[in-house]
Coordinates of C-alpha atoms in Angstrom, one line a residue:
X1 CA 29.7 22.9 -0.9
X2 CA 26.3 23.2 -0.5
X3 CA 24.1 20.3 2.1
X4 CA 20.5 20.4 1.5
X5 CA 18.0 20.4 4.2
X6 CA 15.0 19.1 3.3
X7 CA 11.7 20.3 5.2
X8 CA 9.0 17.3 5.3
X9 CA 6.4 18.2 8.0
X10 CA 3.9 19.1 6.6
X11 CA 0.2 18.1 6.9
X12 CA -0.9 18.4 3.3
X13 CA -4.5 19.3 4.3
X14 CA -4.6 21.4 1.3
X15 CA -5.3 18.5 -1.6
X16 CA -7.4 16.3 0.8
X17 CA -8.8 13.7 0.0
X18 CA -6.1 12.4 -1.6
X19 CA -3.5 14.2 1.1
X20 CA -4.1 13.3 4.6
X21 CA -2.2 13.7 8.2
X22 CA -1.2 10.3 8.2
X23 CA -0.4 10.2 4.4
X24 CA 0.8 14.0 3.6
X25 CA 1.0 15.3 -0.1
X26 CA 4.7 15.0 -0.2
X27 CA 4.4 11.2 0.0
X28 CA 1.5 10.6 -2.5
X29 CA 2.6 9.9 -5.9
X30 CA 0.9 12.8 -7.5
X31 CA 3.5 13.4 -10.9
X32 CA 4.0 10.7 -13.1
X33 CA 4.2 8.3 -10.4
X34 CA 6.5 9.5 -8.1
X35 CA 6.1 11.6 -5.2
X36 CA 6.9 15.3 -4.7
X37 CA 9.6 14.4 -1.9
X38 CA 10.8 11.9 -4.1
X39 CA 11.0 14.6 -6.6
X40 CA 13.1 17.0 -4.5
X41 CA 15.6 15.1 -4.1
X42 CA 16.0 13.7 -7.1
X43 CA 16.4 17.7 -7.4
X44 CA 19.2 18.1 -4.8
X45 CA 21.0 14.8 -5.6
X46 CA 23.8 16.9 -7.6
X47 CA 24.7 18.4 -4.5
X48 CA 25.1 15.1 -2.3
X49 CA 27.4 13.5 -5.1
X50 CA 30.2 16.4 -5.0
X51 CA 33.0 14.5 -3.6
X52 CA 33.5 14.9 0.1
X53 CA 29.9 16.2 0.4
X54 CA 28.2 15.9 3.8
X55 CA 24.9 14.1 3.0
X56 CA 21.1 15.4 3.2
X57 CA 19.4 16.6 6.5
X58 CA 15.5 15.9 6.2
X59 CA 13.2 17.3 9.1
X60 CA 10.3 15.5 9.6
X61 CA 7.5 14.1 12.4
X62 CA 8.0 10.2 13.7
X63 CA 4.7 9.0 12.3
X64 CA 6.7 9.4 8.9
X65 CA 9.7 8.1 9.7
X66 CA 9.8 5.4 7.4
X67 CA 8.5 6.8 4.6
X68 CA 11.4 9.7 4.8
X69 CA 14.3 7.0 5.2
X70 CA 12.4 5.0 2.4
X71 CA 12.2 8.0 -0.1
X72 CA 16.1 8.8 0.7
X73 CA 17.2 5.1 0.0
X74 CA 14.6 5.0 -3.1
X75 CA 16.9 8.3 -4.4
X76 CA 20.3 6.7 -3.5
X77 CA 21.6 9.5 -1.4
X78 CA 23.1 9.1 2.2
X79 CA 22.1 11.3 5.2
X80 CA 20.5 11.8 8.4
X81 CA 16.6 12.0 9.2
X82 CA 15.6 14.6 12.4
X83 CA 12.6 13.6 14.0
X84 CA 10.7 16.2 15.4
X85 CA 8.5 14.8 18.3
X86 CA 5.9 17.9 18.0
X87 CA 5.3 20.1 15.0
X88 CA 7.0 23.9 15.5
X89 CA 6.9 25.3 12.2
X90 CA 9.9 26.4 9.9
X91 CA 11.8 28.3 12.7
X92 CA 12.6 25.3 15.1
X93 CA 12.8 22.7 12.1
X94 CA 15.7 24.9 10.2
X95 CA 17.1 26.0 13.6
X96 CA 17.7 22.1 14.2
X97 CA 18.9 21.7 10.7
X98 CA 21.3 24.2 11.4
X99 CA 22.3 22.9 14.9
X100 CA 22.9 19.2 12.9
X101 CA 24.7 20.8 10.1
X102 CA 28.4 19.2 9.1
X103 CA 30.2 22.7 10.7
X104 CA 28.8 25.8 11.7
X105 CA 30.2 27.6 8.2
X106 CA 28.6 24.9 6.5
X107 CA 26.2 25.9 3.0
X108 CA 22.7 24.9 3.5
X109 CA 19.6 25.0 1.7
X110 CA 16.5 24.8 2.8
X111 CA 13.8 23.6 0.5
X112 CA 10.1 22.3 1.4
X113 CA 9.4 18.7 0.1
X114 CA 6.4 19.5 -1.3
X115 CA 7.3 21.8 -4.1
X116 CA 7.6 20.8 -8.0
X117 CA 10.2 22.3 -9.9
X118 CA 11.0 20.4 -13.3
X119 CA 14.0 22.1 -14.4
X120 CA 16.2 20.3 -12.5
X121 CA 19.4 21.5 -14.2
X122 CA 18.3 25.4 -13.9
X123 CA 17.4 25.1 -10.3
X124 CA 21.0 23.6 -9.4
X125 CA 22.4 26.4 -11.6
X126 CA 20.9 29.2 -9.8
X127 CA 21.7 27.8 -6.2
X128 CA 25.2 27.3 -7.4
X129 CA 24.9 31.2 -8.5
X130 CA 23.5 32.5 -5.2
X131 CA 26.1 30.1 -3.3
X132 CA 28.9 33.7 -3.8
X133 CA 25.8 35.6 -1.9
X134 CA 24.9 33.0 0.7
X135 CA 28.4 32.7 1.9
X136 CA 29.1 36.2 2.8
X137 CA 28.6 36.4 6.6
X138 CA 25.5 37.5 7.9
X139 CA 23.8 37.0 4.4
X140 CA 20.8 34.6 4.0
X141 CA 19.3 34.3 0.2
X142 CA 16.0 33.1 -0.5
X143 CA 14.3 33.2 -4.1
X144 CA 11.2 34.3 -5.7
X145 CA 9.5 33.1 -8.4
X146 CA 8.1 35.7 -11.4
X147 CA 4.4 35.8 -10.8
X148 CA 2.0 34.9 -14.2
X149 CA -1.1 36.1 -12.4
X150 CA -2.4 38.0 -9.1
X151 CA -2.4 34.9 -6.9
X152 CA -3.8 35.1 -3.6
X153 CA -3.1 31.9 -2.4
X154 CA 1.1 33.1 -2.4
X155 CA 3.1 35.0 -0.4
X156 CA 5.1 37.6 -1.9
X157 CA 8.3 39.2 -2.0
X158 CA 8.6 43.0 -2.6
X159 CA 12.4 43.6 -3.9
X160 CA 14.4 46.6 -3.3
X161 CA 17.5 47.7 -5.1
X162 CA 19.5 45.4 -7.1
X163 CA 23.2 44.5 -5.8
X164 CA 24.7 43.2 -9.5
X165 CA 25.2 39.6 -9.0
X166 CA 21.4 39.5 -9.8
X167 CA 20.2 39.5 -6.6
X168 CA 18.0 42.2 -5.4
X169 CA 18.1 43.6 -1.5
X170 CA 14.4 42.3 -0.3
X171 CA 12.5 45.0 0.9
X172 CA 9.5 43.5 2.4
X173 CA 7.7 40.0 2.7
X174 CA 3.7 40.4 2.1
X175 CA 2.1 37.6 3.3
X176 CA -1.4 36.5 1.0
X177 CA -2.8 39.3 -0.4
X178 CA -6.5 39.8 -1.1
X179 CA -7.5 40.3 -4.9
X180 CA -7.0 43.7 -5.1
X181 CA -3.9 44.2 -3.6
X182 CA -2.2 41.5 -5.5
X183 CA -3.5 42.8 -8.8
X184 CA -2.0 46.2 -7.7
X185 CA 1.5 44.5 -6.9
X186 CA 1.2 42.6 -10.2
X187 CA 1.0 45.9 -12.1
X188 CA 4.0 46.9 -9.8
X189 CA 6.2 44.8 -11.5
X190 CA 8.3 44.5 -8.2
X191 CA 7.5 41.7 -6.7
X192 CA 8.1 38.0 -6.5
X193 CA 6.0 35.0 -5.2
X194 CA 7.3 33.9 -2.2
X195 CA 9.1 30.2 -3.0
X196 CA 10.2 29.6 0.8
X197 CA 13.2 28.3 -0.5
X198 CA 16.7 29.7 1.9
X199 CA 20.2 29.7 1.2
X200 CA 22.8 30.1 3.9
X201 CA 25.9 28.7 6.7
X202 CA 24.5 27.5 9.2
X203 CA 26.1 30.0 11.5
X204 CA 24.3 32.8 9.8
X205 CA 21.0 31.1 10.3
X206 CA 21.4 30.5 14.1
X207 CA 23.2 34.3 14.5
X208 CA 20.2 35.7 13.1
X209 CA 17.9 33.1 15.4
X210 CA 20.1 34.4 18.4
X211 CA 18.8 37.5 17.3
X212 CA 15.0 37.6 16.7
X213 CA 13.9 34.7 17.8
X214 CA 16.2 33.6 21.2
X215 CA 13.7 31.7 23.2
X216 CA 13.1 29.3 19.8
X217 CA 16.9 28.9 19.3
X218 CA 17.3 28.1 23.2
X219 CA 14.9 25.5 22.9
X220 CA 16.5 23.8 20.1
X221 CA 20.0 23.7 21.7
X222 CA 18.2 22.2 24.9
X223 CA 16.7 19.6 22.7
X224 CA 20.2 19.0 20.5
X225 CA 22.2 18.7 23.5
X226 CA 20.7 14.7 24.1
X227 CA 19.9 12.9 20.5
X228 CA 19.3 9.7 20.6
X229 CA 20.3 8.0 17.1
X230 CA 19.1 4.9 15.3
X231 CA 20.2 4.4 11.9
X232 CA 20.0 7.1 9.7
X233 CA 17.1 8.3 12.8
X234 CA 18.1 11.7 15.1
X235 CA 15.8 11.8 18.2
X236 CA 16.1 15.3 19.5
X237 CA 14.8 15.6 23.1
X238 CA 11.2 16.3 23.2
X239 CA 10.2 17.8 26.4
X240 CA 12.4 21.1 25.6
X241 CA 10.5 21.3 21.6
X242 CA 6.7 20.7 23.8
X243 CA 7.5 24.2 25.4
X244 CA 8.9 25.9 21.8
X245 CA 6.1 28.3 20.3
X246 CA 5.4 27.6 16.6
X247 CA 6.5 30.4 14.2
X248 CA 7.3 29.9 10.5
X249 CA 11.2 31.5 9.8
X250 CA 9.0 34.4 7.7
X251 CA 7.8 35.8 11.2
X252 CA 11.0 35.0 13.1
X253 CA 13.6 35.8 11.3
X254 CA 13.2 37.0 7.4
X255 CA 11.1 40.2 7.9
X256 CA 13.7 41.8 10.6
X257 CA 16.7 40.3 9.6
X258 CA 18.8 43.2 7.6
X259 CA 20.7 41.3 5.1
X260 CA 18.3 38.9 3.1
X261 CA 18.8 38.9 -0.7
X262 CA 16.6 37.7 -3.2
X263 CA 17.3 35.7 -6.9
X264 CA 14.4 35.8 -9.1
X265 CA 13.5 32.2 -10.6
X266 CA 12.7 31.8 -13.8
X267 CA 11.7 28.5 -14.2
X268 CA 8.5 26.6 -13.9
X269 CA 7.8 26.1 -10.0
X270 CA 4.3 25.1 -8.0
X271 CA 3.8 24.8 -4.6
X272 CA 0.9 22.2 -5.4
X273 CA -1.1 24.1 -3.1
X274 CA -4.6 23.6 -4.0
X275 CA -6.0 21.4 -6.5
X276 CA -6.3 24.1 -8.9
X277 CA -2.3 23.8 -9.1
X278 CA -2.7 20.1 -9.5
X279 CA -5.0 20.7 -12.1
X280 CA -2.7 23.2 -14.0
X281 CA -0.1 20.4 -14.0
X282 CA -1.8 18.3 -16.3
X283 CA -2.8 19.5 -20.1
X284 CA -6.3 20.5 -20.8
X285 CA -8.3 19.3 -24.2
X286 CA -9.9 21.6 -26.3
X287 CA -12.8 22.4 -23.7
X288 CA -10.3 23.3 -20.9
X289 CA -10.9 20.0 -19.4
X290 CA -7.5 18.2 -17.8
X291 CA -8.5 14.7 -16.8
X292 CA -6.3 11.9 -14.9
X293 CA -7.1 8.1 -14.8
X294 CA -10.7 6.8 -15.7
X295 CA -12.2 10.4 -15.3
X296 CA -15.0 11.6 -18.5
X297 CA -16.2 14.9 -19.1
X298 CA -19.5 15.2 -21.0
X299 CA -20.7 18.4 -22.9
X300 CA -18.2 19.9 -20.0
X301 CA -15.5 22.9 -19.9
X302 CA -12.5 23.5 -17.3
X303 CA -13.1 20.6 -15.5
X304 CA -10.4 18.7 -13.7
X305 CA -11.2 15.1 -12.7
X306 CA -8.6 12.8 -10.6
X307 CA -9.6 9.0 -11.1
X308 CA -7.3 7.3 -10.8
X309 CA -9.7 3.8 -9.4
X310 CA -12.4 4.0 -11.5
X311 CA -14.9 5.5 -14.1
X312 CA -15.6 9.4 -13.1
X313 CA -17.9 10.9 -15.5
X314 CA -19.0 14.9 -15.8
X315 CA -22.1 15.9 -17.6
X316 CA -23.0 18.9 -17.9
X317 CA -20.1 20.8 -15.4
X318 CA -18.3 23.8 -15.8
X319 CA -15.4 25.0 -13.3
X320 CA -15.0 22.3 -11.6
X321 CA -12.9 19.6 -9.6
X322 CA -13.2 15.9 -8.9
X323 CA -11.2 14.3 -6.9
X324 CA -11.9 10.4 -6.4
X325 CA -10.2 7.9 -3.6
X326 CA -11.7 4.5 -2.4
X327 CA -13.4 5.7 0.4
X328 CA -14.2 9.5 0.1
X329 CA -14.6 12.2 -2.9
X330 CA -14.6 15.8 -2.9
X331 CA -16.3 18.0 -5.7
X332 CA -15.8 21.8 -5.4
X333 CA -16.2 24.6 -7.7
X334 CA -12.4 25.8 -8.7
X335 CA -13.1 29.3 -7.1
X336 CA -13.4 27.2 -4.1
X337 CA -10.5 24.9 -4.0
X338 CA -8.4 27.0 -2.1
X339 CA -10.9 26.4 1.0
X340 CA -10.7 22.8 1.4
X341 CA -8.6 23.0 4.3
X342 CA -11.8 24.0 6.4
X343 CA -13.3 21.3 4.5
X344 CA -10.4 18.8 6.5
X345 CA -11.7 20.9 9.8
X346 CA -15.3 20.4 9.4
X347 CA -14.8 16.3 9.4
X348 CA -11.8 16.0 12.3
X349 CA -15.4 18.2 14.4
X350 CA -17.1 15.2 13.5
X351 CA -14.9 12.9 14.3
X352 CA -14.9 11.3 10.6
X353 CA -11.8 8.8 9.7
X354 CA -11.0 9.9 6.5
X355 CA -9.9 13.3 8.0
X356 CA -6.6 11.7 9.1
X357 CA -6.3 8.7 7.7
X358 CA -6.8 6.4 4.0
X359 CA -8.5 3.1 3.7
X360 CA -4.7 2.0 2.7
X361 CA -2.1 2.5 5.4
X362 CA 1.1 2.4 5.1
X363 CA 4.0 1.1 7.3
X364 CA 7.6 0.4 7.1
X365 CA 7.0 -3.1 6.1
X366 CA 4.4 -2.6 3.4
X367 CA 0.9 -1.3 3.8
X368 CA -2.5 -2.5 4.0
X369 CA -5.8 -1.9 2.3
X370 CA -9.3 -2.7 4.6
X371 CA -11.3 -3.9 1.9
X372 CA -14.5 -4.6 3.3
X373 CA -15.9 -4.6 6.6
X374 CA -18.9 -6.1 8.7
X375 CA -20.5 -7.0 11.9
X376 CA -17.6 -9.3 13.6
X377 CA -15.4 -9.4 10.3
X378 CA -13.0 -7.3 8.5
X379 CA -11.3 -8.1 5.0
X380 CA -7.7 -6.5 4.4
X381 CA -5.4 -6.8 1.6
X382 CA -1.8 -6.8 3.1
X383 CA 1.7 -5.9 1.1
X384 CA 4.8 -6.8 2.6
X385 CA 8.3 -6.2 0.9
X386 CA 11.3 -8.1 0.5
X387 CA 12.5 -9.9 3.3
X388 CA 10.3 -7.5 5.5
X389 CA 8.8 -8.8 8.6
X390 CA 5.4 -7.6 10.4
X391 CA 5.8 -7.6 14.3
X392 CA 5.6 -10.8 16.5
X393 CA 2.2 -10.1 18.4
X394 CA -1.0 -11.5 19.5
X395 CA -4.7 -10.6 19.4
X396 CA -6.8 -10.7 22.6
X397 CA -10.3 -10.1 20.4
X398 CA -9.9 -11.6 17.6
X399 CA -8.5 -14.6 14.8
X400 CA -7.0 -14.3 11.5
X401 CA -7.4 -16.1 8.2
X402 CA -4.4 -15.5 5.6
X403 CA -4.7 -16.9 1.9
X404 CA -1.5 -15.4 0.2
X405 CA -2.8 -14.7 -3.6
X406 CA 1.4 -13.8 -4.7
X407 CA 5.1 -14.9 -3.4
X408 CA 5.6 -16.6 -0.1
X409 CA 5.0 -16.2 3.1
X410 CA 6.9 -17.9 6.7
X411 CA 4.2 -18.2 8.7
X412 CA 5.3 -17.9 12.6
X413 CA 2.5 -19.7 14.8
X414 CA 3.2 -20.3 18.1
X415 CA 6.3 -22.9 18.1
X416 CA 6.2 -23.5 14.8
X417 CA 7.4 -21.7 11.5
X418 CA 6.1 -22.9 8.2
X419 CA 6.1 -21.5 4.8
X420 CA 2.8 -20.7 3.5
X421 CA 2.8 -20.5 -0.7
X422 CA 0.2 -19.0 -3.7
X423 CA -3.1 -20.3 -3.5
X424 CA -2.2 -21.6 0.2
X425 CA -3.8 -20.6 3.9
X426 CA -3.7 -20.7 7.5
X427 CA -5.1 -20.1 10.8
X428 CA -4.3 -17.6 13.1
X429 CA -6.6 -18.6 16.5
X430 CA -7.3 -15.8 19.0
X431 CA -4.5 -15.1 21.6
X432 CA -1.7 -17.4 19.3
X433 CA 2.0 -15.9 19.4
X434 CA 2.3 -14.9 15.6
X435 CA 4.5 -13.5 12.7
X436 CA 4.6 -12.6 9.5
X437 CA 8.0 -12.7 7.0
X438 CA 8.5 -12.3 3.3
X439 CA 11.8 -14.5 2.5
X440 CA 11.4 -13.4 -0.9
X441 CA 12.6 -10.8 -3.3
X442 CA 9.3 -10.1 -4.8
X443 CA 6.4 -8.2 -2.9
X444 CA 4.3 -10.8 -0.9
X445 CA -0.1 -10.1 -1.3
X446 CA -2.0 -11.8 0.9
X447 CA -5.6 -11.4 2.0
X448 CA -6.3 -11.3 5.2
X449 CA -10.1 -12.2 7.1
X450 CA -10.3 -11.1 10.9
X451 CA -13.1 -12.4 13.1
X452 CA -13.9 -11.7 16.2
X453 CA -16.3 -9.5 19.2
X454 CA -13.7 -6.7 18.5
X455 CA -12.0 -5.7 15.3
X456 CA -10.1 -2.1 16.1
X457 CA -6.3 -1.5 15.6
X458 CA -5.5 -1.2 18.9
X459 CA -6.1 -5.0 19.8
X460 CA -2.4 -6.1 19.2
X461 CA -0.1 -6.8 21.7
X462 CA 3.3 -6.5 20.0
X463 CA 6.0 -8.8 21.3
X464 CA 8.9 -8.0 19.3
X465 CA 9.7 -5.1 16.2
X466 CA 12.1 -5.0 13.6
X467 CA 11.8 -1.3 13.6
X468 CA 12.0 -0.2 16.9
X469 CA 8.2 0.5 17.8
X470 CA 6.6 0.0 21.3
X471 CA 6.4 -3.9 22.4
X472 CA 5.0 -5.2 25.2
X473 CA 5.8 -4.5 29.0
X474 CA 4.8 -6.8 31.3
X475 CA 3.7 -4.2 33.7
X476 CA 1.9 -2.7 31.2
X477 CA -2.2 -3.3 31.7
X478 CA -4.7 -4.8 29.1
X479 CA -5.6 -1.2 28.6
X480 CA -2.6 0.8 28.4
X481 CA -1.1 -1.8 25.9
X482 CA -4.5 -1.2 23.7
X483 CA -3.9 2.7 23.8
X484 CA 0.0 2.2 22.8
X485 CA -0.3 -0.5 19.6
X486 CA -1.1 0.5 16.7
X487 CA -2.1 -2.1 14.1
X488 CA 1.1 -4.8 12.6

């Protein structure tokens, strides 16, 4: 039986602006309105239904810890979420994984989150296959996909001999070529692109850990040896994963390890990398031009456009991509969308917001949307799902003005606890005790007017959570407890 670890960490950076930090790529619904996470495991699902199965292992960071738990009840599978406290790279995520796994001789595979593969059927077909490889002791089998052009935004796999279950012995990982080389390797006709997917027991991965990488499996036992556990929620201990280096499994593990196989994949796969492969998802007109949402292209040729808000027109563009959210838009050549992760590093230097973060912001009860802002007044369109609740709290800067435009809301104010209907408002004054509830089973929209000297997300002192986030302690100072809250 095969349980399938699922690798969400990542920042995303990559297909900014419409990928952040605090809203990776693997959350966005970028195909056909779904997400790629969503996506995966919709893609591993077979696997988690075999009777007896031990359910899915997702890795991810705690900022997205609700939106990993959400996604797995979303795709009706069980399973446990592992929170990593810092971000290590593949090595101490899978060597976690592993540690967590149902029994050391347990099957695992180990697939990124952010990866879109639509033949569903073919995929679960060839892991079945390379299940016979995987489970030979000492054997680890990752998989490589046929190339259809001299990428240099890949990794590749150079194979060596085949072994006749149609597996070849690897004989090399390349990491990204430049253009010449991979044009030469192309012509080569041995290698594969590099689809970072692993296949293998649990006690194979933390053998070969033991041996190439010890001081990284150390500090994952350290930090497996205390979990805490909420829910579907594994804490590991985080002071021992602070002191683990960052190395991806590539550098620890696969180029020493001596018995790694590779299955060539045959079916359509992207790593939505860059927003050329974004681009290359959707079909192009007769001019080359692939357009999403409201986008227009005018006397134009290979241009993408993502507009998905409003009307995004090209006149006169060639080679290009668009990318339009509400509060920032990117336009690069396509020979340079591969570089807008510096693009991500130039705006964190200047400190900018939308480096990190979207005008809508999500949290386990809903999201918000800032809609407008001004001197001494803010405008926010708040979301809240089905018999969710927003934290009891208080403001020490400011008072709120709800009007709720769809469902109903219970209203917590002080002592008192009203319901508060469409078309209906209320008064939040500064410093009131206050809550939010939606006692419905439809999504509750409300708009929401702050006023006030000070308007920032860290003026809320939270009194009591539903999901387990920091609350007040009365030791706490004025300062400290602005530094800990984060908004609702």
């Amino acid at each position: 039986m095969i349980q399938p670890v699922i690798l969400c960490g990542g920042s995303g950076t990559r297909l900014w602006p419409l990928s952040r930090k605090a809203y990776p790529k693997q959350f966005v619904p970028l195909i056909q309105g779904k997400s790629l996470l969503a996506l995966t495991l919709e893609r591993v699902a077979s696997f988690c239904a075999e009777p007896g199965q031990p359910g899915a292992i997702c890795v991810g960071s705690e900022d997205h810890r609700f939106l990993v738990a959400e996604s797995l009840e979303e795709a009706g599978l069980h399973g446990s979420v592992l929170l990593e406290p810092v971000p290590r790279n593949t090595a101490c995520a899978m060597a976690l994984a592993a540690l967590h796994a149902a029994h050391p001789e347990q099957l695992l595979l180990f697939s990124p989150s952010d990866h879109h593969i639509p033949d569903v059927a073919a995929f679960a077909e060839m892991m079945r296959n390379a299940a016979r490889s995987a489970n030979v002791g000492g054997t680890i089998v990752t998989f490589g996909v046929l190339p259809t052009f001299p990428s240099t935004g890949y990794g590749y796999i150079e194979q060596g001999e085949a072994i006749g279950d149609g597996s070849h012995v690897v004989r090399r990982f390349i990491e990204k070529p430049n253009a010449t080389l991979a044009q030469e390797m192309l012509l080569g006709g041995s290698v594969l692109w590099n689809a970072g997917i692993f296949l293998c027991r649990a006690d194979t991965l933390l053998a070969a850990l033991d041996e190439q990488a010890p001081d990284i499996l150390a500090s994952c036992r350290e930090a497996m040896v205390t979990t805490e556990r909420d829910g579907v929620f594994v804490r590991p201990a985080a002071a021992p994963l602070h002191a683990c280096r960052s190395e991806s499994i590539d550098y620890a593990v696969m180029e020493r390890h001596p018995q790694v196989r590779v299955y060539p994949f045959r079916a359509l796969w992207s790593d939505v990398g860059s927003w050329n492969a974004v681009a290359d998802m959707t079909e192009p007109d007769a001019h080359g031009n692939r357009i999403e949402g409201q986008g227009v292209a005018v006397d134009s040729s290979n241009v993408y456009i993502h507009a998905p808000h409003r009307r995004v027109v090209a006149l006169g563009m060639d080679d290009v991509v668009i990318v339009d959210t509400p509060d920032a838009v990117l336009v690069t050549r396509r020979a340079k969308a591969e570089q807008v992760k510096a693009v991500v590093a130039e705006l964190e230097a200047r400190r900018s917001p939308e480096a990190v973060t979207h005008r809508k912001v999500h949290r386990p009860w809903g999201s918000y949307d800032s809609i407008e802002a001004g001197p001494r007044f803010q405008v926010k369109r708040i979301i809240v799902k089905p018999n969710a609740s927003l934290s009891l709290q208080k403001h020490y800067q400011r008072a709120e003005h709800w009007i709720v435009v769809k469902g109903t809301a219970e209203v917590t104010r002080g002592k008192d606890t009203f319901l508060v209907t469409e078309n209906q408002s209320t008064y939040i004054p500064l410093g009131e005790v206050h809550r939010l509830h939606n006692p419905g089973k439809t999504p509750l929209e409300m708009i929401e007017v702050q006023s006030g000297s000070y308007l920032g997300e860290d003026d809320v002192v939270r009194l009591d959570d539903s999901y387990g986030r920091v609350v007040h302690r009365p030791t706490q100072s004025t300062r400290e407890l602005h530094d800990n809250a984060s908004k609702h």
